[in-house]
Amino acid sequence: MGKLDREKIKAYIQAAQEVEKKLEDYEELFDREKLYSFQQETKELQKKYDMTQQAARKLNIGIVGAVKAGKSSFLNACIFGGKEFLPKAATPMTAALTRISYSDTQKAIVHFYNEEDWDRIEKLSDQYDKRIEEKYKEYRERLNTERRNTPMRFNSRDERDERDERDEFERMVQNKMPEAERGAKELTRMATESTVLKQLGETVELESDVFNKLKEYVGANGRYTPIVNYVELQVNEPWMKDYEIVDTPGLNDPIVSRGIVTKQFLRNCDVAILLSPCSQFMDANTTALMANSLPESGVREIMVVGSKLDSGILNESTKSFKSAYKQATDAYKKQFSSSLEKAGKTSRNSAIVEKMRKGEVQFISSICYTIAQKRKENIPLNEEEKLVLRNLHQFQDFNDDLRLLLSFAGITFVKKALNEVLERKEEIINQKNGDLLSDTQYRQAQILEQILTEVTSSRAMLEKASAEALRCRKENIRDTIGSTRNKLMNAFNGAVIDCNNRIKRLLPDLGLEKQQHRDMNTNMDKEKK
């Protein structure tokens, strides 16, 4: 673990911002999303640096899981004493990332994208359109060639509307488009009202009847949904004074843009609670999805929670409630262990897999916790809760004893585990702060390598350029790369990541590329003569 050096962080941020200005001069030579990623890393570092200046901060906890994993029900049980404070997964609330924190007054603050964010979104959306059109043009050229060779085979295609054919082609290839571009296109398609875009950069505070009002901002058909960056929900719950919770959209959410925002927020989380329904508890696909979605840096501890245990144990053949509980939970743990083994071999994020392996595993039934709380307060159960009890009464040794319900619900054990984590809050935060600079350096060094590779292998641009323009361009690129490396290397000095070795590995490739450019210059000069 490194030691937080505020002066070094400030120097690095300044150097990184100068690098960004240099790279902006040549952004047409590489994917501009890489420049944006580089800039975002600098902004995140600045934000986290500002947080370290605070005397104390809360422990950040991320709730992560697939769509309909029971995240909202879990939070209702864990934070709000079993009350249906947050809508369940089937409602529009799950359409947005939500930060939950303590406040004396309950309210929601809706944060819209700012104009700079939206400008980037529109550029990425345009880039998506260009890629699709280029691919569709290539597809049509191949199709026309095949038609000329075998005209009878493709007669049926001639009768189709060209627009329908183009739309179908887009559906076929859109998953191969860059994630950020797909997300941006989704948002611009949804934002059809010019009056909505006038709200960019603003925030809206909602008080009284908060959750009904939120539908316009986070609902699937909400008027302002496409421009909402995230929502802050402030609640008057004393238990929340030491925590800030990030309730994420599902990792397999079809709206790609929300997944991107989720990953950005998860980097700020110290602890992640991975929620998975017991019916499919941490199967190989779910485990791999979570391992690859969590940022390797940021999350320091992981807790795995199996939700909807009340449904899971019904699959056991035994008539004994205690036996069914033991058999089911043992089977879930065994399946999770097997999934971890597979993920360890295939996941690109081995560090997260290891943290998942070391993390605690808990099993819960949020609805049973709610039933127990309602019993305490003599509140009538709803039909779903009554059905759960009827199902559990199929076991011979099950009863409605409050202690049994609370023990089975498991929420108390989760709270206890969180309190134990809270006791190590200072240690966790210090460790994260100590790695702050090296984590950013590592990610930005990777981005720079990608940019260098893309620039130096840009054959199409070089072949079309004149010999003189090529020489000028080559010199400018070389100077920019050199300046970029030098500025960052000065800030890297003494850091965990040894960027000198990284550059040495690049030099042979750059030398070879330079020679190829010389050869190209010579050939072009000969052609001119």
Coordinates of C-alpha atoms in Angstrom, one line a residue:
M1 CA 0.0 0.0 0.0
G2 CA 1.3 3.4 -0.9
K3 CA 1.2 6.6 1.3
L4 CA -1.0 9.5 0.4
D5 CA 1.2 12.3 -0.9
R6 CA -1.0 15.3 -1.6
E7 CA 1.8 17.4 -3.3
K8 CA 2.6 14.6 -5.7
I9 CA -1.1 14.2 -6.6
K10 CA -1.4 17.9 -7.3
A11 CA 1.7 17.8 -9.5
Y12 CA 0.3 14.8 -11.3
I13 CA -3.1 16.4 -11.9
Q14 CA -1.4 19.5 -13.4
A15 CA 0.8 17.4 -15.7
A16 CA -2.1 15.3 -16.8
Q17 CA -4.2 18.4 -17.7
E18 CA -1.3 19.6 -19.8
V19 CA -1.1 16.3 -21.6
E20 CA -4.9 16.5 -22.3
K21 CA -4.3 19.8 -24.1
K22 CA -1.6 18.3 -26.2
L23 CA -3.7 15.3 -27.1
E24 CA -6.7 17.5 -28.0
D25 CA -4.6 18.9 -30.9
Y26 CA -4.5 15.4 -32.5
E27 CA -7.7 13.8 -31.4
E28 CA -8.7 13.2 -35.0
L29 CA -5.9 10.6 -35.2
F30 CA -7.4 8.3 -32.6
D31 CA -10.7 7.3 -31.0
R32 CA -11.8 10.4 -29.1
E33 CA -13.4 8.2 -26.4
K34 CA -9.8 7.4 -25.3
L35 CA -9.2 11.1 -24.7
Y36 CA -12.4 11.4 -22.8
S37 CA -11.5 8.4 -20.7
F38 CA -8.1 10.0 -19.9
Q39 CA -9.8 13.3 -19.0
Q40 CA -12.3 11.5 -16.8
E41 CA -9.5 9.8 -14.9
T42 CA -8.0 13.2 -14.2
K43 CA -11.3 14.6 -13.0
E44 CA -11.9 11.5 -10.8
L45 CA -8.5 11.9 -9.2
Q46 CA -9.2 15.6 -8.5
K47 CA -12.5 14.7 -7.0
K48 CA -11.0 12.0 -4.8
Y49 CA -8.1 14.3 -3.8
D50 CA -10.7 16.9 -2.7
M51 CA -12.4 14.2 -0.6
T52 CA -9.1 13.4 1.2
Q53 CA -9.0 17.1 2.3
Q54 CA -12.1 16.5 4.4
A55 CA -11.6 15.7 8.0
A56 CA -13.7 12.6 7.8
R57 CA -15.9 10.9 5.2
K58 CA -18.5 8.2 5.2
L59 CA -18.0 4.7 4.1
N60 CA -19.2 4.2 0.6
I61 CA -21.1 1.0 -0.1
G62 CA -22.3 -0.1 -3.6
I63 CA -25.3 -2.5 -4.0
V64 CA -24.6 -4.5 -7.2
G65 CA -26.6 -7.1 -8.9
A66 CA -28.5 -8.2 -12.0
V67 CA -32.0 -6.7 -12.8
K68 CA -34.6 -8.0 -10.4
A69 CA -32.1 -9.4 -7.9
G70 CA -34.1 -7.8 -5.1
K71 CA -31.8 -4.8 -4.5
S72 CA -34.7 -2.4 -3.6
S73 CA -36.4 -4.9 -1.3
F74 CA -33.0 -5.6 0.4
L75 CA -32.5 -1.9 1.0
N76 CA -36.1 -1.5 2.3
A77 CA -35.3 -4.3 4.8
C78 CA -31.8 -3.3 5.7
I79 CA -32.2 0.5 5.9
F80 CA -35.8 1.3 6.3
G81 CA -36.9 -1.4 8.8
G82 CA -38.9 -3.4 6.3
K83 CA -41.1 -0.5 5.1
E84 CA -41.7 -0.2 1.4
F85 CA -39.7 3.0 1.1
L86 CA -38.0 2.2 -2.2
P87 CA -40.1 0.8 -5.0
K88 CA -39.3 -2.8 -6.0
A89 CA -37.3 -3.7 -9.0
A90 CA -40.2 -3.9 -11.4
T91 CA -40.9 -0.1 -10.9
P92 CA -39.2 2.8 -12.6
M93 CA -37.0 3.6 -9.6
T94 CA -34.5 1.0 -10.8
A95 CA -33.9 2.9 -14.0
A96 CA -31.4 5.2 -12.4
L97 CA -28.4 5.1 -10.2
T98 CA -29.3 6.4 -6.7
R99 CA -27.0 7.7 -4.0
I100 CA -28.6 7.3 -0.6
S101 CA -27.4 9.4 2.4
Y102 CA -28.5 10.7 5.7
S103 CA -30.3 14.0 6.1
D104 CA -32.7 15.5 8.7
T105 CA -35.1 16.2 5.9
Q106 CA -36.2 13.7 3.3
K107 CA -35.8 14.8 -0.3
A108 CA -34.4 13.8 -3.7
I109 CA -32.0 15.8 -5.8
V110 CA -32.0 15.0 -9.5
H111 CA -28.7 15.7 -11.3
F112 CA -28.9 16.3 -15.0
Y113 CA -26.0 16.0 -17.4
N114 CA -24.3 19.3 -18.0
E115 CA -23.8 20.8 -21.4
E116 CA -20.2 19.5 -21.7
D117 CA -21.5 16.0 -20.9
W118 CA -24.3 16.3 -23.5
D119 CA -21.9 17.6 -26.1
R120 CA -19.7 14.6 -25.6
I121 CA -22.8 12.4 -25.7
E122 CA -23.9 13.9 -29.1
K123 CA -20.4 13.5 -30.5
L124 CA -20.3 9.9 -29.5
S125 CA -23.8 9.4 -30.9
D126 CA -22.6 10.9 -34.2
Q127 CA -19.6 8.7 -34.2
Y128 CA -21.9 5.7 -33.7
D129 CA -24.0 6.8 -36.8
K130 CA -20.8 7.1 -38.9
R131 CA -19.6 3.6 -37.9
I132 CA -23.0 2.1 -38.7
E133 CA -23.1 3.9 -42.0
E134 CA -19.6 2.8 -43.0
K135 CA -20.4 -0.8 -42.0
Y136 CA -23.7 -0.7 -43.8
K137 CA -22.1 0.7 -46.9
E138 CA -19.5 -2.2 -46.9
Y139 CA -22.4 -4.7 -46.3
R140 CA -24.3 -3.3 -49.3
E141 CA -21.3 -3.4 -51.5
R142 CA -20.7 -7.1 -50.6
L143 CA -24.4 -7.8 -51.1
N144 CA -24.5 -6.2 -54.5
T145 CA -21.4 -8.2 -55.6
E146 CA -23.1 -11.4 -54.5
R147 CA -26.3 -10.4 -56.3
R148 CA -24.4 -9.8 -59.5
N149 CA -22.8 -13.2 -59.2
T150 CA -26.0 -15.1 -58.3
P151 CA -29.0 -12.8 -59.2
M152 CA -31.8 -15.3 -58.5
R153 CA -30.6 -16.0 -55.0
F154 CA -31.3 -12.5 -53.7
N155 CA -34.5 -11.6 -55.5
S156 CA -36.4 -11.5 -52.2
R157 CA -34.2 -8.8 -50.8
D158 CA -35.0 -6.5 -53.7
E159 CA -38.6 -6.3 -52.5
R160 CA -37.7 -5.1 -49.1
D161 CA -37.8 -1.5 -48.0
E162 CA -34.2 -0.3 -47.8
R163 CA -34.8 1.5 -44.5
D164 CA -36.0 -1.6 -42.9
E165 CA -33.0 -3.4 -44.2
R166 CA -30.7 -0.8 -42.8
D167 CA -32.5 -0.9 -39.4
E168 CA -32.2 -4.7 -39.3
F169 CA -28.5 -4.4 -40.1
E170 CA -28.0 -2.0 -37.3
R171 CA -29.7 -4.4 -34.8
M172 CA -27.4 -7.1 -36.0
V173 CA -24.1 -5.2 -35.5
Q174 CA -24.9 -2.7 -32.7
N175 CA -23.5 -5.0 -30.0
K176 CA -20.2 -4.8 -31.7
M177 CA -20.1 -1.0 -31.5
P178 CA -18.1 0.7 -28.7
E179 CA -20.0 0.7 -25.5
A180 CA -19.9 4.4 -24.9
E181 CA -21.2 5.1 -28.4
R182 CA -24.1 2.8 -28.0
G183 CA -25.0 4.4 -24.7
A184 CA -24.8 7.9 -26.2
K185 CA -27.0 6.8 -29.1
E186 CA -29.6 5.5 -26.7
L187 CA -29.8 8.8 -24.9
T188 CA -30.0 11.0 -28.0
R189 CA -32.8 8.8 -29.3
M190 CA -34.8 9.2 -26.1
A191 CA -34.2 13.0 -25.8
T192 CA -36.7 14.2 -28.4
E193 CA -38.0 17.4 -26.8
S194 CA -35.9 20.6 -27.1
T195 CA -37.4 22.0 -23.9
V196 CA -35.9 19.0 -22.0
L197 CA -32.4 19.8 -23.2
K198 CA -32.7 23.3 -21.8
Q199 CA -32.5 21.7 -18.3
L200 CA -28.9 20.5 -18.9
G201 CA -26.5 21.4 -16.1
E202 CA -29.3 22.0 -13.6
T203 CA -30.5 20.1 -10.6
V204 CA -34.0 19.6 -9.3
E205 CA -35.0 19.2 -5.7
L206 CA -38.1 17.1 -4.9
E207 CA -39.8 17.3 -1.5
S208 CA -43.0 15.6 -0.4
D209 CA -44.4 12.7 -2.3
V210 CA -40.9 12.2 -3.6
F211 CA -41.2 8.8 -5.2
N212 CA -44.3 9.6 -7.3
K213 CA -42.5 12.8 -8.6
L214 CA -39.4 10.8 -9.5
K215 CA -41.2 8.9 -12.2
E216 CA -40.9 11.9 -14.5
Y217 CA -37.1 11.7 -14.0
V218 CA -36.2 8.1 -13.7
G219 CA -39.2 6.2 -15.2
A220 CA -38.9 4.2 -18.3
N221 CA -41.1 6.7 -20.1
G222 CA -40.2 9.7 -18.0
R223 CA -39.9 13.0 -19.8
Y224 CA -36.5 13.9 -18.3
T225 CA -35.1 10.4 -18.0
P226 CA -32.5 10.6 -20.9
I227 CA -30.8 13.7 -19.3
V228 CA -30.6 12.4 -15.7
N229 CA -27.1 11.6 -14.6
Y230 CA -28.0 10.3 -11.2
V231 CA -30.2 10.9 -8.2
E232 CA -29.4 11.7 -4.6
L233 CA -31.9 10.4 -2.1
Q234 CA -31.5 11.9 1.4
V235 CA -33.4 10.1 4.2
N236 CA -33.9 10.7 7.9
E237 CA -32.6 7.3 9.0
P238 CA -30.1 7.4 11.9
W239 CA -28.5 4.1 10.7
M240 CA -27.3 5.9 7.6
K241 CA -25.2 8.5 9.3
D242 CA -22.0 6.5 8.9
Y243 CA -22.7 5.3 5.3
E244 CA -23.4 6.4 1.8
I245 CA -25.0 3.8 -0.3
V246 CA -25.0 3.6 -4.1
D247 CA -28.0 1.6 -5.4
T248 CA -27.0 0.7 -8.9
P249 CA -29.1 -0.3 -11.9
G250 CA -28.8 -3.9 -12.9
L251 CA -25.5 -5.0 -14.4
N252 CA -27.4 -6.6 -17.2
D253 CA -29.6 -3.5 -17.7
P254 CA -30.3 -3.1 -21.5
I255 CA -29.7 0.7 -21.3
V256 CA -25.9 0.7 -21.8
S257 CA -25.5 4.3 -20.8
R258 CA -26.7 3.5 -17.2
G259 CA -24.2 0.7 -17.0
I260 CA -21.4 3.2 -17.8
V261 CA -22.5 5.6 -15.1
T262 CA -22.7 2.7 -12.7
K263 CA -19.1 1.7 -13.2
Q264 CA -17.9 5.2 -12.7
F265 CA -19.7 5.4 -9.3
L266 CA -18.5 2.0 -8.2
R267 CA -14.9 3.2 -8.4
N268 CA -15.8 5.5 -5.4
C269 CA -17.2 2.6 -3.4
D270 CA -15.1 1.1 -0.5
V271 CA -17.3 -1.9 -0.1
A272 CA -19.5 -3.8 -2.6
I273 CA -22.5 -5.9 -1.7
L274 CA -23.2 -8.4 -4.5
L275 CA -26.8 -9.4 -4.6
S276 CA -27.9 -12.6 -6.4
P277 CA -31.2 -14.4 -6.1
C278 CA -30.9 -17.8 -4.6
S279 CA -32.8 -19.4 -7.5
Q280 CA -29.7 -18.7 -9.6
F281 CA -27.3 -17.9 -6.9
M282 CA -24.0 -16.7 -8.3
D283 CA -24.0 -19.0 -11.3
A284 CA -21.1 -18.9 -13.7
N285 CA -22.6 -16.2 -15.9
T286 CA -23.5 -13.9 -12.9
T287 CA -20.2 -14.4 -11.2
A288 CA -18.3 -13.5 -14.4
L289 CA -20.6 -10.5 -15.1
M290 CA -19.9 -9.1 -11.6
A291 CA -16.2 -9.8 -11.7
N292 CA -15.8 -8.0 -15.0
S293 CA -18.1 -5.1 -14.1
L294 CA -16.5 -4.2 -10.8
P295 CA -13.5 -1.8 -11.2
E296 CA -10.3 -3.5 -10.2
S297 CA -9.3 -0.4 -8.2
G298 CA -11.6 1.2 -5.8
V299 CA -13.6 -1.6 -4.1
R300 CA -11.7 -2.8 -1.1
E301 CA -14.0 -5.4 0.3
I302 CA -16.9 -7.5 -1.1
M303 CA -19.8 -9.1 0.6
V304 CA -21.9 -11.7 -1.3
V305 CA -25.6 -11.9 -0.5
G306 CA -28.1 -14.5 -1.7
S307 CA -31.5 -12.9 -1.9
K308 CA -35.1 -14.4 -2.0
L309 CA -34.1 -17.3 0.2
D310 CA -37.8 -17.9 0.9
S311 CA -38.3 -19.0 -2.7
G312 CA -35.0 -20.9 -2.9
I313 CA -35.6 -23.4 -0.2
L314 CA -38.9 -24.5 -1.7
N315 CA -37.0 -26.4 -4.3
E316 CA -35.7 -28.8 -1.7
S317 CA -37.5 -32.2 -1.5
T318 CA -37.2 -32.5 2.3
K319 CA -40.2 -31.7 4.6
S320 CA -38.0 -30.3 7.3
F321 CA -37.5 -26.6 7.3
K322 CA -34.1 -26.8 9.0
S323 CA -32.9 -29.5 6.6
A324 CA -34.1 -27.6 3.6
Y325 CA -32.3 -24.5 4.8
K326 CA -29.0 -26.3 5.3
Q327 CA -29.2 -28.3 2.0
A328 CA -30.1 -25.1 0.0
T329 CA -27.4 -22.9 1.5
D330 CA -24.8 -25.6 1.2
A331 CA -25.7 -26.1 -2.4
Y332 CA -25.5 -22.3 -3.1
K333 CA -22.1 -22.1 -1.5
K334 CA -20.8 -25.0 -3.5
Q335 CA -22.2 -23.5 -6.8
F336 CA -20.6 -20.2 -6.0
S337 CA -17.2 -21.9 -5.3
S338 CA -17.5 -23.6 -8.7
S339 CA -18.4 -20.4 -10.4
L340 CA -15.4 -18.7 -8.8
E341 CA -13.1 -21.3 -10.2
K342 CA -14.4 -20.8 -13.7
A343 CA -14.2 -17.0 -13.3
G344 CA -10.7 -17.2 -12.1
K345 CA -9.7 -18.9 -15.3
T346 CA -11.6 -16.7 -17.7
S347 CA -12.2 -13.3 -16.1
R348 CA -10.0 -10.4 -17.0
N349 CA -10.3 -9.1 -13.5
S350 CA -8.5 -11.7 -11.3
A351 CA -8.1 -9.3 -8.4
I352 CA -11.9 -8.9 -8.0
V353 CA -12.4 -12.7 -8.2
E354 CA -10.0 -13.1 -5.3
K355 CA -11.8 -10.5 -3.3
M356 CA -15.1 -12.3 -4.0
R357 CA -13.5 -15.5 -2.8
K358 CA -12.4 -13.9 0.5
G359 CA -15.7 -12.0 1.0
E360 CA -18.4 -13.1 3.4
V361 CA -21.5 -14.9 2.1
Q362 CA -24.9 -14.2 3.6
F363 CA -28.4 -15.4 2.7
I364 CA -31.5 -13.3 3.2
S365 CA -35.2 -13.1 2.8
S366 CA -36.2 -9.5 2.7
I367 CA -39.9 -10.3 2.6
C368 CA -39.6 -12.4 5.8
Y369 CA -38.0 -9.5 7.5
T370 CA -40.8 -7.3 6.4
I371 CA -43.3 -9.9 7.7
A372 CA -41.6 -10.0 11.1
Q373 CA -41.7 -6.2 11.4
K374 CA -45.3 -6.0 10.5
R375 CA -46.1 -8.7 13.1
K376 CA -44.3 -6.6 15.7
E377 CA -46.5 -3.6 14.9
N378 CA -49.7 -5.5 14.2
I379 CA -49.8 -4.4 10.6
P380 CA -51.8 -6.6 8.2
L381 CA -49.8 -8.6 5.6
N382 CA -50.4 -8.1 1.9
E383 CA -51.2 -11.0 -0.4
E384 CA -47.6 -11.6 -1.5
E385 CA -46.5 -11.9 2.1
K386 CA -49.4 -14.2 3.0
L387 CA -48.4 -16.4 0.1
V388 CA -44.8 -16.6 1.3
L389 CA -46.0 -17.8 4.7
R390 CA -48.3 -20.4 3.2
N391 CA -45.4 -21.7 1.2
L392 CA -43.1 -21.9 4.2
H393 CA -45.8 -23.7 6.2
Q394 CA -45.4 -26.6 3.9
F395 CA -42.4 -27.5 6.0
Q396 CA -43.4 -29.5 9.1
D397 CA -41.2 -27.7 11.6
F398 CA -41.8 -24.1 10.4
N399 CA -43.7 -21.7 12.6
D400 CA -44.4 -18.0 12.8
D401 CA -42.2 -17.3 15.7
L402 CA -40.7 -13.9 15.3
R403 CA -37.2 -15.1 16.3
L404 CA -37.3 -17.8 13.6
L405 CA -38.6 -15.3 11.0
L406 CA -35.8 -12.7 11.9
S407 CA -33.1 -15.4 11.9
F408 CA -34.2 -16.8 8.6
A409 CA -34.5 -13.3 7.1
G410 CA -30.8 -12.8 7.7
I411 CA -30.9 -9.0 7.6
T412 CA -29.6 -8.8 11.2
F413 CA -26.5 -10.8 10.2
V414 CA -25.9 -8.4 7.2
K415 CA -26.1 -5.4 9.5
K416 CA -23.7 -7.0 11.9
A417 CA -21.2 -7.7 9.1
L418 CA -21.5 -4.1 7.9
N419 CA -20.9 -2.8 11.5
E420 CA -17.7 -4.9 11.6
V421 CA -16.6 -3.3 8.3
L422 CA -17.4 0.1 9.7
E423 CA -15.1 -0.5 12.7
R424 CA -12.3 -0.8 10.1
K425 CA -13.4 2.3 8.2
E426 CA -10.2 4.3 8.8
E427 CA -8.0 1.4 7.7
I428 CA -10.0 0.8 4.5
I429 CA -10.1 4.5 3.6
N430 CA -6.4 5.0 4.3
Q431 CA -5.6 2.0 2.1
K432 CA -7.7 3.4 -0.7
N433 CA -6.2 6.9 -0.4
G434 CA -2.7 5.4 -0.4
D435 CA -3.3 3.7 -3.7
L436 CA -5.2 6.7 -5.3
L437 CA -2.3 8.0 -7.4
S438 CA -0.9 4.7 -8.5
D439 CA -4.3 3.4 -9.6
T440 CA -4.9 6.5 -11.7
Q441 CA -1.4 6.3 -13.2
Y442 CA -1.9 2.7 -14.2
R443 CA -5.1 3.4 -16.0
Q444 CA -3.9 6.5 -17.7
A445 CA -0.7 4.8 -18.8
Q446 CA -2.9 2.0 -20.4
I447 CA -4.9 4.7 -22.2
L448 CA -1.8 6.4 -23.5
E449 CA -0.4 3.1 -24.8
Q450 CA -3.7 2.6 -26.7
I451 CA -3.5 6.1 -28.1
L452 CA 0.1 5.6 -29.2
T453 CA -0.7 2.3 -30.9
E454 CA -3.7 3.8 -32.7
V455 CA -1.8 6.8 -33.9
T456 CA 1.3 5.0 -35.1
S457 CA -0.7 2.4 -36.9
S458 CA -3.0 4.8 -38.8
R459 CA -2.0 3.6 -42.2
A460 CA -5.0 4.9 -44.0
M461 CA -4.3 8.5 -43.0
L462 CA -0.6 8.3 -43.8
E463 CA -1.1 6.8 -47.3
K464 CA -3.5 9.6 -48.3
A465 CA -1.2 12.4 -47.1
S466 CA 1.4 14.1 -49.3
A467 CA 5.1 13.4 -48.5
E468 CA 5.6 16.8 -47.0
A469 CA 2.4 16.7 -45.0
L470 CA 3.4 13.2 -43.8
R471 CA 6.8 14.4 -42.6
C472 CA 5.2 17.4 -40.7
R473 CA 2.6 15.2 -39.2
K474 CA 5.2 12.6 -38.2
E475 CA 7.3 15.2 -36.5
N476 CA 4.3 16.7 -34.7
I477 CA 3.1 13.3 -33.5
R478 CA 6.6 12.5 -32.3
D479 CA 7.0 15.7 -30.4
T480 CA 3.6 15.4 -28.8
I481 CA 4.3 11.8 -27.8
G482 CA 7.6 12.8 -26.4
S483 CA 6.2 15.8 -24.5
T484 CA 3.3 13.7 -23.2
R485 CA 5.6 11.0 -21.9
N486 CA 8.1 13.4 -20.3
K487 CA 5.4 15.3 -18.4
L488 CA 3.8 12.2 -17.1
M489 CA 7.0 10.5 -16.4
N490 CA 8.1 13.4 -14.1
A491 CA 4.9 12.9 -12.1
F492 CA 5.3 9.1 -12.2
N493 CA 8.7 9.3 -10.5
G494 CA 8.8 7.2 -7.4
A495 CA 5.3 5.7 -8.0
V496 CA 4.3 2.1 -7.8
I497 CA 4.0 1.8 -11.6
D498 CA 7.3 1.8 -13.3
C499 CA 6.5 3.6 -16.5
N500 CA 10.1 3.6 -17.6
N501 CA 9.9 -0.1 -18.3
R502 CA 6.6 0.6 -20.1
I503 CA 8.2 3.0 -22.4
K504 CA 11.2 0.8 -23.1
R505 CA 8.8 -1.9 -24.2
L506 CA 7.3 0.6 -26.6
L507 CA 10.5 1.9 -28.1
P508 CA 11.2 -1.0 -30.5
D509 CA 7.7 -0.8 -31.9
L510 CA 8.0 3.0 -32.3
G511 CA 11.3 2.6 -34.0
L512 CA 9.9 0.1 -36.4
E513 CA 6.9 2.3 -37.1
K514 CA 9.3 5.3 -37.7
Q515 CA 11.3 3.2 -40.2
Q516 CA 8.0 2.2 -42.0
H517 CA 7.1 5.9 -42.2
R518 CA 10.5 6.7 -43.7
D519 CA 10.0 4.0 -46.3
M520 CA 6.6 5.4 -47.1
N521 CA 8.0 8.9 -47.5
T522 CA 10.7 7.5 -49.9
N523 CA 8.1 5.7 -52.0
M524 CA 5.8 8.7 -52.1
D525 CA 8.7 11.0 -53.2
K526 CA 9.6 8.5 -56.0
E527 CA 6.0 8.5 -57.1
K528 CA 6.0 12.3 -57.3
K529 CA 9.1 12.3 -59.5

